[in-house]
XYZ file of C-alpha atoms in Angstrom:
655
model
C -40.548 45.235 -59.225
C -41.552 42.447 -56.825
C -42.291 38.803 -57.694
C -46.048 39.349 -58.101
C -45.600 42.241 -60.513
C -43.026 40.255 -62.540
C -45.465 37.353 -62.684
C -48.236 39.638 -63.934
C -45.840 41.095 -66.524
C -44.848 37.641 -67.833
C -48.463 36.505 -67.757
C -49.413 39.510 -69.858
C -46.689 38.666 -72.321
C -47.947 35.089 -72.616
C -51.493 36.357 -72.984
C -50.494 38.649 -75.842
C -48.711 35.838 -77.648
C -51.681 33.557 -77.085
C -53.974 36.212 -78.622
C -51.624 36.290 -81.615
C -51.923 32.491 -81.844
C -55.647 32.783 -81.782
C -55.418 34.780 -84.988
C -55.044 31.467 -86.722
C -58.754 31.002 -86.085
C -59.247 33.280 -89.047
C -58.435 30.257 -91.207
C -61.472 28.175 -90.155
C -63.566 31.339 -90.167
C -62.618 32.015 -93.796
C -63.282 28.347 -94.594
C -66.709 28.547 -92.924
C -67.590 31.663 -94.951
C -66.459 29.909 -98.157
C -68.441 26.766 -97.392
C -71.425 28.872 -96.397
C -71.302 30.668 -99.733
C -70.934 27.384 -101.580
C -73.879 25.987 -99.627
C -75.959 29.040 -100.567
C -75.140 28.592 -104.269
C -76.080 24.870 -104.157
C -79.290 25.728 -102.340
C -80.300 28.357 -104.861
C -79.682 25.991 -107.758
C -81.700 23.266 -106.159
C -84.514 25.660 -105.256
C -84.740 27.033 -108.788
C -84.772 23.465 -110.182
C -87.528 22.276 -107.844
C -89.638 25.399 -108.356
C -89.378 25.008 -112.138
C -90.377 21.339 -111.887
C -93.332 22.229 -109.644
C -94.553 24.912 -112.041
C -94.413 22.539 -115.034
C -96.098 19.813 -113.039
C -98.820 22.173 -111.814
C -99.726 23.422 -115.270
C -99.674 19.911 -116.785
C -101.650 18.319 -113.938
C -104.337 21.015 -113.904
C -104.718 20.736 -117.686
C -105.150 17.005 -117.621
C -106.635 16.083 -114.253
C -110.310 16.581 -113.377
C -109.922 18.846 -110.318
C -112.983 20.209 -108.552
C -113.181 24.032 -108.360
C -112.680 25.509 -104.886
C -114.007 25.356 -102.240
C -114.566 21.662 -101.723
C -116.095 19.416 -99.104
C -113.590 16.727 -98.134
C -114.766 13.267 -97.325
C -112.475 11.039 -95.234
C -112.709 7.286 -95.603
C -113.083 5.513 -92.284
C -112.483 1.869 -91.503
C -114.523 1.848 -88.294
C -118.337 1.797 -88.477
C -120.131 4.913 -87.297
C -123.263 4.616 -85.198
C -125.910 7.280 -85.820
C -126.630 8.441 -82.252
C -125.988 12.153 -82.292
C -122.762 11.912 -80.257
C -119.199 12.618 -81.455
C -117.498 9.583 -79.846
C -117.125 7.730 -83.177
C -115.617 10.807 -84.808
C -112.699 11.379 -82.389
C -110.084 10.057 -84.826
C -111.465 12.207 -87.647
C -111.270 15.554 -85.838
C -108.448 16.866 -88.031
C -110.813 16.764 -90.995
C -113.279 19.189 -89.354
C -114.599 21.714 -91.871
C -116.441 24.921 -91.054
C -119.725 26.222 -92.374
C -121.433 29.486 -91.561
C -119.830 31.255 -88.561
C -120.549 28.846 -85.751
C -120.850 25.476 -87.502
C -118.458 22.563 -87.919
C -118.965 19.603 -90.268
C -117.309 16.167 -90.491
C -117.873 13.945 -93.524
C -116.858 10.285 -93.728
C -117.463 7.450 -96.199
C -117.864 3.813 -95.204
C -118.960 1.261 -97.795
C -121.935 2.710 -99.656
C -122.871 5.336 -97.070
C -121.903 8.938 -96.572
C -121.922 9.916 -92.854
C -122.148 13.482 -91.600
C -121.849 15.147 -88.166
C -122.815 18.816 -87.866
C -122.102 20.809 -84.687
C -123.525 24.232 -84.106
C -122.427 26.520 -81.276
C -125.620 28.189 -80.022
C -126.264 28.960 -76.336
C -129.916 30.042 -76.971
C -132.356 27.341 -78.084
C -135.629 28.176 -79.762
C -138.235 25.496 -80.633
C -141.551 25.959 -82.427
C -143.111 22.766 -83.752
C -145.675 24.627 -85.779
C -143.511 27.163 -87.475
C -140.094 26.106 -88.713
C -139.017 29.731 -89.305
C -139.164 30.327 -85.538
C -137.056 27.285 -84.618
C -133.338 26.661 -84.656
C -132.676 24.160 -87.478
C -130.277 23.020 -90.175
C -130.849 23.478 -93.919
C -129.312 20.760 -96.025
C -129.083 20.633 -99.837
C -127.199 18.504 -102.341
C -127.238 18.152 -106.067
C -128.446 14.842 -107.365
C -128.213 14.676 -111.157
C -129.589 17.887 -112.557
C -131.796 18.754 -109.568
C -131.218 19.987 -106.039
C -132.594 18.131 -102.981
C -133.404 20.283 -99.952
C -134.062 19.107 -96.386
C -134.840 20.936 -93.130
C -133.540 19.235 -89.991
C -135.327 20.404 -86.839
C -136.358 18.795 -83.530
C -138.629 19.699 -80.618
C -136.450 17.611 -78.276
C -133.285 15.489 -78.409
C -133.690 12.204 -80.192
C -134.340 10.772 -83.574
C -135.767 12.904 -86.415
C -136.811 12.200 -89.982
C -136.458 14.780 -92.754
C -138.205 14.500 -96.118
C -137.219 16.254 -99.288
C -139.042 19.492 -99.961
C -141.798 19.713 -102.550
C -140.926 19.504 -106.242
C -137.782 17.548 -105.395
C -136.352 15.506 -108.295
C -136.940 11.781 -108.262
C -133.244 11.154 -107.788
C -133.320 12.530 -104.250
C -132.747 9.923 -101.560
C -135.545 8.672 -99.369
C -136.351 10.609 -96.129
C -133.160 11.104 -94.071
C -132.995 9.496 -90.658
C -130.962 11.676 -88.240
C -130.247 12.025 -84.530
C -130.465 15.374 -82.695
C -128.565 16.005 -79.458
C -127.960 19.260 -77.628
C -126.389 20.725 -74.480
C -125.696 24.186 -73.037
C -123.131 25.002 -75.751
C -125.294 24.118 -78.787
C -126.593 21.129 -80.695
C -125.342 18.269 -82.844
C -127.021 16.542 -85.760
C -125.770 13.220 -87.159
C -127.166 11.487 -90.250
C -126.234 9.305 -93.187
C -127.353 8.902 -96.767
C -126.518 6.528 -99.605
C -123.516 7.342 -101.704
C -124.468 7.582 -105.330
C -122.465 8.964 -108.247
C -125.250 11.468 -108.767
C -124.514 13.267 -105.499
C -121.776 15.698 -106.596
C -122.392 18.861 -104.519
C -123.394 19.593 -100.942
C -124.586 22.666 -99.080
C -125.401 23.185 -95.391
C -126.525 26.206 -93.353
C -127.557 26.809 -89.726
C -130.646 28.966 -88.927
C -130.695 30.818 -85.564
C -134.176 31.974 -84.575
C -132.710 34.422 -82.067
C -130.899 36.284 -84.827
C -132.946 35.560 -87.949
C -131.149 35.974 -91.263
C -131.314 34.406 -94.664
C -129.383 31.145 -94.570
C -127.188 30.968 -97.650
C -126.967 27.408 -99.026
C -123.856 27.439 -101.236
C -123.299 24.171 -102.950
C -119.680 22.976 -103.081
C -118.235 19.875 -104.716
C -117.894 16.749 -102.609
C -114.423 15.319 -103.058
C -114.592 11.639 -102.274
C -112.347 10.193 -104.973
C -109.021 11.577 -103.556
C -107.244 8.163 -103.912
C -107.707 8.239 -107.645
C -106.405 11.822 -107.808
C -103.416 10.824 -105.657
C -102.633 7.891 -107.960
C -102.759 10.172 -110.959
C -100.503 12.711 -109.153
C -98.005 9.992 -108.221
C -97.605 9.133 -111.900
C -96.486 12.688 -112.700
C -94.117 13.223 -109.709
C -90.373 12.898 -110.364
C -88.653 9.965 -108.614
C -87.661 10.599 -104.996
C -90.087 13.519 -104.684
C -93.270 13.867 -102.735
C -96.124 15.958 -104.148
C -99.178 17.241 -102.352
C -102.090 19.028 -104.014
C -103.828 21.585 -101.785
C -106.967 23.613 -102.315
C -107.343 27.340 -101.614
C -107.929 26.628 -97.919
C -104.896 24.469 -97.448
C -106.747 21.145 -97.525
C -104.820 18.259 -99.049
C -106.638 17.059 -102.137
C -104.087 14.497 -103.243
C -100.786 13.095 -101.999
C -98.437 11.180 -104.307
C -94.850 10.046 -104.347
C -92.370 9.817 -101.481
C -89.129 11.442 -100.464
C -86.248 9.143 -101.324
C -84.412 7.730 -98.311
C -80.967 9.214 -97.722
C -78.323 6.530 -98.023
C -74.652 6.672 -97.134
C -74.873 6.512 -93.341
C -75.768 9.042 -90.753
C -73.500 11.984 -90.061
C -71.900 12.350 -86.685
C -73.505 14.691 -84.204
C -70.446 16.959 -84.257
C -70.422 17.528 -88.008
C -74.187 17.911 -87.961
C -73.905 20.564 -85.269
C -71.101 22.366 -87.193
C -73.112 22.311 -90.411
C -76.339 23.588 -88.860
C -74.653 26.138 -86.606
C -72.053 27.683 -88.934
C -72.809 26.773 -92.577
C -76.497 25.996 -93.113
C -78.734 28.880 -93.896
C -82.276 29.115 -92.665
C -83.533 25.611 -91.731
C -86.755 26.853 -90.174
C -89.245 25.544 -92.673
C -92.720 24.812 -91.377
C -92.670 21.735 -89.160
C -96.257 20.935 -90.142
C -94.979 19.855 -93.563
C -93.474 16.757 -91.910
C -96.848 15.585 -90.635
C -99.537 13.821 -92.686
C -102.307 16.226 -91.734
C -105.360 16.824 -93.959
C -104.823 20.566 -93.835
C -101.457 22.332 -93.988
C -101.224 25.609 -92.128
C -97.791 26.749 -93.280
C -96.283 30.039 -94.422
C -95.071 28.481 -97.670
C -98.667 27.474 -98.568
C -100.096 30.962 -97.888
C -97.327 32.638 -99.843
C -97.990 30.393 -102.799
C -101.726 31.091 -102.572
C -100.882 34.807 -102.858
C -99.377 34.059 -106.238
C -95.631 33.990 -105.277
C -93.751 30.671 -105.304
C -92.194 29.842 -101.930
C -89.264 27.633 -100.873
C -88.047 26.569 -97.490
C -85.477 24.238 -95.941
C -85.982 22.186 -92.847
C -84.148 19.448 -91.011
C -84.906 15.963 -92.182
C -86.279 13.287 -89.944
C -82.751 11.861 -89.717
C -79.533 13.767 -88.977
C -78.176 12.852 -92.389
C -79.841 15.486 -94.500
C -82.227 18.347 -95.036
C -85.543 18.665 -96.872
C -86.389 21.234 -99.513
C -89.995 22.244 -100.009
C -91.250 24.264 -102.994
C -94.868 25.519 -103.149
C -96.235 26.990 -106.433
C -99.761 28.228 -107.063
C -102.085 26.343 -109.397
C -103.338 28.319 -112.391
C -106.101 30.624 -111.043
C -109.742 30.425 -112.075
C -111.427 33.796 -112.701
C -108.706 35.534 -110.709
C -109.292 33.410 -107.614
C -106.498 31.121 -106.243
C -107.300 27.587 -107.098
C -104.767 25.766 -104.934
C -101.120 24.935 -104.374
C -98.807 22.219 -105.559
C -96.217 21.339 -102.901
C -93.078 19.395 -103.895
C -90.503 18.121 -101.341
C -87.097 16.587 -101.903
C -84.476 15.302 -99.493
C -80.868 16.335 -99.888
C -77.655 15.082 -98.345
C -75.305 17.109 -100.535
C -75.011 20.018 -98.083
C -74.388 17.892 -94.955
C -71.807 15.937 -96.948
C -70.158 19.259 -97.605
C -69.727 19.645 -93.872
C -68.826 16.012 -93.451
C -66.050 15.989 -95.984
C -64.942 19.615 -96.337
C -65.690 21.360 -93.101
C -64.500 18.652 -90.763
C -61.209 18.217 -92.595
C -60.633 21.958 -92.712
C -61.498 22.403 -89.035
C -59.238 19.569 -87.981
C -56.391 21.008 -90.008
C -57.100 24.507 -88.700
C -57.308 23.421 -85.061
C -54.179 21.343 -85.497
C -52.318 24.353 -86.825
C -53.820 26.443 -84.028
C -52.588 24.028 -81.356
C -49.144 23.849 -82.904
C -48.851 27.612 -83.356
C -50.374 28.378 -79.967
C -48.184 25.797 -78.227
C -45.061 27.078 -79.962
C -45.921 30.685 -79.060
C -46.744 29.767 -75.453
C -43.467 27.847 -75.090
C -41.656 30.755 -76.677
C -43.413 33.160 -74.293
C -42.528 30.984 -71.272
C -38.850 30.812 -72.333
C -38.818 34.523 -73.114
C -40.454 35.307 -69.789
C -37.991 33.118 -67.887
C -35.034 34.774 -69.644
C -36.349 38.264 -68.905
C -37.138 37.252 -65.316
C -33.667 35.802 -64.738
C -32.065 38.859 -66.278
C -34.197 41.110 -64.127
C -33.315 39.145 -60.956
C -29.574 39.241 -61.800
C -29.627 42.986 -62.470
C -31.683 43.530 -59.321
C -29.108 41.594 -57.243
C -26.245 43.501 -58.849
C -27.956 46.843 -58.077
C -28.524 45.802 -54.478
C -24.893 44.729 -54.103
C -23.745 48.008 -55.622
C -19.939 48.314 -55.757
C -19.541 44.773 -54.533
C -20.860 43.388 -57.824
C -18.226 41.158 -59.474
C -17.596 42.308 -63.044
C -16.573 38.859 -64.302
C -19.904 37.377 -63.186
C -21.837 37.185 -66.545
C -25.502 38.112 -66.667
C -27.967 35.465 -67.874
C -28.305 35.534 -71.689
C -25.232 37.703 -72.142
C -23.806 35.310 -74.756
C -27.062 35.029 -76.777
C -27.133 36.584 -80.242
C -30.626 38.100 -80.038
C -32.191 41.280 -78.644
C -32.287 39.959 -75.084
C -28.525 39.153 -75.390
C -27.963 42.738 -76.536
C -30.015 43.971 -73.546
C -27.963 41.746 -71.183
C -24.695 43.042 -72.590
C -25.919 46.608 -72.291
C -26.874 46.014 -68.627
C -23.421 44.445 -68.021
C -21.682 47.497 -69.506
C -23.896 49.800 -67.421
C -23.234 47.827 -64.229
C -19.473 47.780 -64.946
C -19.486 51.564 -65.438
C -21.494 51.962 -62.223
C -19.074 49.693 -60.349
C -16.063 51.680 -61.595
C -17.691 54.913 -60.604
C -18.574 53.472 -57.154
C -14.989 52.261 -56.717
C -13.762 55.710 -57.632
C -16.103 57.351 -55.122
C -15.183 54.805 -52.465
C -11.433 55.371 -52.852
C -11.802 59.093 -53.354
C -11.731 59.779 -49.650
C -8.576 57.819 -49.023
C -6.922 59.408 -52.072
C -7.883 62.861 -50.966
C -6.721 62.056 -47.429
C -3.389 60.940 -48.770
C -3.008 63.825 -51.187
C -4.063 66.526 -48.677
C -1.959 65.237 -45.815
C 1.359 66.708 -47.034
C -0.057 70.215 -47.993
C -1.785 70.377 -44.644
C 1.398 69.446 -42.833
C 3.261 72.209 -44.688
C 0.595 74.785 -43.867
C 0.476 73.675 -40.240
C 4.237 73.855 -39.801
C 4.319 77.215 -41.517
C 1.681 78.547 -39.128
C 3.603 77.158 -36.161
C 6.784 78.880 -37.389
C 4.845 82.113 -37.842
C 3.455 81.877 -34.341
C 7.019 81.458 -33.023
C 7.957 84.777 -34.474
C 6.796 88.044 -33.067
C 3.476 88.988 -34.742
C 1.340 92.022 -34.329
C -1.973 91.742 -32.496
C -4.133 91.504 -35.594
C -1.760 89.128 -37.374
C -1.691 86.878 -34.289
C -5.542 86.594 -34.447
C -5.489 85.762 -38.144
C -2.869 83.098 -37.574
C -4.901 81.548 -34.705
C -8.040 81.302 -36.905
C -5.974 79.829 -39.727
C -4.465 77.274 -37.373
C -7.985 76.287 -36.161
C -9.175 75.913 -39.762
C -6.196 73.724 -40.588
C -7.011 71.530 -37.554
C -10.643 71.273 -38.690
C -9.506 70.382 -42.202
C -7.048 67.814 -40.836
C -9.884 66.221 -38.811
C -12.005 65.954 -41.927
C -9.165 64.371 -43.861
C -8.618 61.859 -41.107
C -12.370 61.143 -41.036
C -12.409 60.534 -44.738
C -9.604 58.045 -44.336
C -11.396 56.447 -41.357
C -14.601 56.063 -43.385
C -12.698 54.253 -46.108
C -11.024 51.987 -43.537
C -14.393 51.265 -41.900
C -15.929 50.205 -45.268
C -13.032 47.861 -46.002
C -13.121 46.485 -42.488
C -16.840 45.798 -42.599
C -16.640 44.149 -46.042
C -13.748 41.927 -44.863
C -15.461 40.696 -41.665
C -16.170 36.940 -41.535
C -19.756 36.114 -40.398
C -20.553 33.531 -37.697
C -23.548 32.134 -35.776
C -24.268 33.887 -32.496
C -27.104 34.701 -30.055
C -28.350 38.183 -30.849
C -30.384 38.364 -27.640
C -27.285 37.743 -25.551
C -25.319 40.372 -27.503
C -27.995 43.047 -27.033
C -28.388 42.221 -23.330
C -24.600 42.423 -22.799
C -24.403 45.843 -24.510
C -27.364 47.045 -22.407
C -25.484 46.215 -19.184
C -22.760 48.695 -20.119
C -25.231 51.327 -21.322
C -27.002 51.431 -17.915
C -23.794 52.599 -16.296
C -23.140 55.199 -18.971
C -26.723 56.451 -18.891
C -26.206 57.988 -15.479
C -29.367 59.663 -14.137
C -31.282 58.880 -17.327
C -33.901 56.110 -17.251
C -32.806 53.119 -19.269
C -35.169 50.257 -20.305
C -34.469 47.004 -22.144
C -37.035 44.756 -23.903
C -35.958 41.391 -25.376
C -37.886 38.253 -26.383
C -38.153 35.309 -24.014
C -36.312 32.731 -26.139
C -32.923 32.879 -27.814
C -32.618 34.657 -31.191
C -29.877 33.195 -33.381
C -28.346 35.195 -36.221
C -25.575 34.598 -38.755
C -23.396 37.673 -38.988
C -20.642 39.708 -37.344
C -21.339 40.276 -33.593
C -18.483 42.819 -33.236
C -19.923 44.956 -35.994
C -23.430 44.814 -34.512
C -22.051 45.810 -31.121
C -20.154 48.684 -32.722
C -23.353 49.836 -34.469
C -25.255 49.663 -31.138
C -22.488 51.719 -29.504
C -22.844 54.396 -32.191
C -26.609 54.513 -31.730
C -26.243 54.763 -27.918
C -23.636 57.540 -28.234
C -25.958 59.400 -30.553
C -28.919 58.945 -28.181
C -26.881 59.867 -25.121
C -25.735 63.170 -26.655
C -29.315 64.266 -27.329
C -31.108 62.916 -24.217
C -31.493 65.377 -21.312
C -30.213 64.396 -17.872
C -33.682 63.466 -16.593
C -34.767 61.834 -19.886
C -35.257 58.200 -20.916
C -33.640 55.758 -23.291
C -35.310 52.490 -24.419
C -33.585 49.588 -26.174
C -35.739 46.751 -27.656
C -35.187 43.569 -29.606
C -37.908 41.517 -31.377
C -38.050 38.742 -33.906
C -39.602 39.345 -37.364
C -40.641 37.031 -40.131
C -37.285 37.429 -41.947
C -34.848 38.211 -39.092
C -34.773 40.616 -36.169
C -35.394 44.286 -35.433
C -33.329 46.387 -32.952
C -34.763 49.752 -31.931
C -33.104 52.385 -29.760
C -35.418 55.226 -28.789
C -34.584 58.274 -26.687
C -36.207 61.415 -25.437
C -35.070 64.516 -27.246
C -35.685 66.938 -30.125
C -37.402 65.692 -33.268
C -35.472 64.995 -36.424
C -35.518 67.828 -38.988
C -37.361 67.013 -42.226
C -34.432 68.097 -44.447
C -32.227 65.287 -42.995
C -34.655 62.374 -43.482
C -33.091 61.180 -46.741
C -29.426 61.893 -45.813
C -29.275 61.103 -42.118
C -27.300 57.865 -42.644
C -24.921 59.236 -45.274
C -21.211 59.742 -44.667
C -19.980 63.010 -43.042
C -23.535 64.170 -42.315
C -24.237 65.701 -38.879
C -27.035 67.868 -37.462
C -24.904 69.063 -34.514
C -23.599 72.602 -34.570
C -21.111 72.067 -31.719
C -18.235 69.699 -31.188
C -18.032 66.189 -29.868
C -16.962 65.445 -26.321
C -13.267 66.207 -25.907
C -13.407 69.347 -28.089
C -13.044 67.447 -31.438
C -15.431 68.428 -34.236
C -18.273 65.949 -34.899
C -17.714 64.292 -38.275
C -21.030 62.378 -38.771
C -19.604 58.867 -39.202
C -21.640 57.116 -36.463
C -24.939 56.707 -38.308
C -23.080 56.018 -41.545
C -21.375 53.053 -39.796
C -24.773 51.909 -38.526
C -26.125 51.869 -42.074
C -23.078 49.953 -43.387
C -23.451 47.293 -40.648
C -27.171 46.897 -41.321
C -26.637 46.520 -45.083
C -23.788 44.031 -44.451
C -26.348 41.845 -42.629
C -28.993 42.192 -45.387
C -31.027 44.765 -43.531
C -31.506 48.521 -43.452
C -31.248 51.409 -41.054
C -34.074 53.973 -40.508
C -35.162 56.671 -38.118
C -38.520 58.201 -37.204
C -39.993 60.723 -34.823
C -42.043 59.369 -31.952
C -44.016 60.991 -29.156
C -41.485 62.946 -27.119
C -38.366 61.782 -29.004
C -36.895 59.740 -31.839
C -36.320 56.063 -32.585
C -33.496 54.447 -34.623
């Protein structure tokens, strides 16, 4: 395992412990769920209370107040005087009070002093005028109840400008004098503006638009004119509970009366963080209709339409300040002949739920996050210490494995004295390494022991064979004795080689390193190899500058000699041998390549082992080849912190 993989392993361990630490987030989650449930219970209780109050107030107010039956014409009081000119400039601020009649008509009503002003707009792209016959002209039909009679007027014009309309025949005496009006038109339709005196006798109003291009009977339905809304609002304000705003709406959503006010929320404004936590994690639905916050004459809100269907509705919305929320409850007014009569809307401000977040949630979250930081920090520190201990133990075991039999048994492993599981693991590794060292020592001394133990029996056998050869033997017996003598010689060579291998290992381990110039060493060895190469082509490649190394120059020269002897024995007389030296990032690389047969695949893993040879013959001088040369090369390389390897190349091999 390299450094990067160990780092990933330790990082994974820290990540797992960090994930365990994050489990403490379940505490604030459980607290949020608890506070959310508490908030829901408080909401439901407040909703039921406000709905019950609204229902009682609706029944009581309808029973005592003089409310007009729906639908109703709404008159808005205006402080600015209105000029009767047929244009809508004076009515710009009153546009929210626009009321519809027929399909394509809009009507605005306003009261100023003792006058009732009206502006009617009709969308009609086709204009028809007939001065003689009113039924063939586009016109407005106007009616209102004055006392016990109904006054009817027809408003028509042959051209834009002023018009005068008189009451129709048989009109009661209470009808106003002829109405003065202004008629204006353009490509989209026409506008009619007029005024009439406000008298207590005018209680109902009806208006209809007649289109000559699509003649039909104009229905003049008379509806109450509501112009005493302030008095109804004052009456409603007397019934509203303190700190509550009440609005009375008709069946179309128009505000008939508005009384009371939402009590201001005292106690300071909540911080943005607690407000965010409350609205994001605890508060339920705060998506009540935003139109309820505005003082509009008509409320187009889902709560209103649900109440008009006969089902009370409640909603929560954010208050104008961060400190609280607003509860709205809409209940239907008692119906008249099965038709919805209107809606009573009550609104209250509440700071109880945000205070729940302010005092409960924030404290719980601070405590939870504090515990999370402490637990997470402790676990991370524990993971770091645990990772460092495991890493140091791994590095120590890795060094001991690389050193093999040279590992010192009295060198304790990191954490070996600890009384935990890692200490047990370190002690188990120490016992395993000690057993491995003892086994390696046994294997290392086995050759010298066998050499010593076999020397005397071999000497006895050899002397016995020599004595037998001195006697007169038959022809067949003489051949058997000769083969036995050759076998004893071969065995004696192996025993001497085993002893030599042991001596080489001890000699290499005992060599004292020094600083030397590796380039000069390789070049000096190459000078001798050129003479020994004979007719073979010999090439040397070395770097330009000096290459310093800390090691044993005699051992490296001996290893080069072994490699050259090995290459020389396999290179044909007309072949080539190449010796090269180059610097690497961590040291140096020496390569000796020669022309010759390729290495067999079965020897790739054991080529540098002791007593391994691929030669079937004998070494020069008639002695059997014992396979110690490449083994010595490997020992020298490992002594210098390197390694020995071999590979097949084009036309030969390289070591």
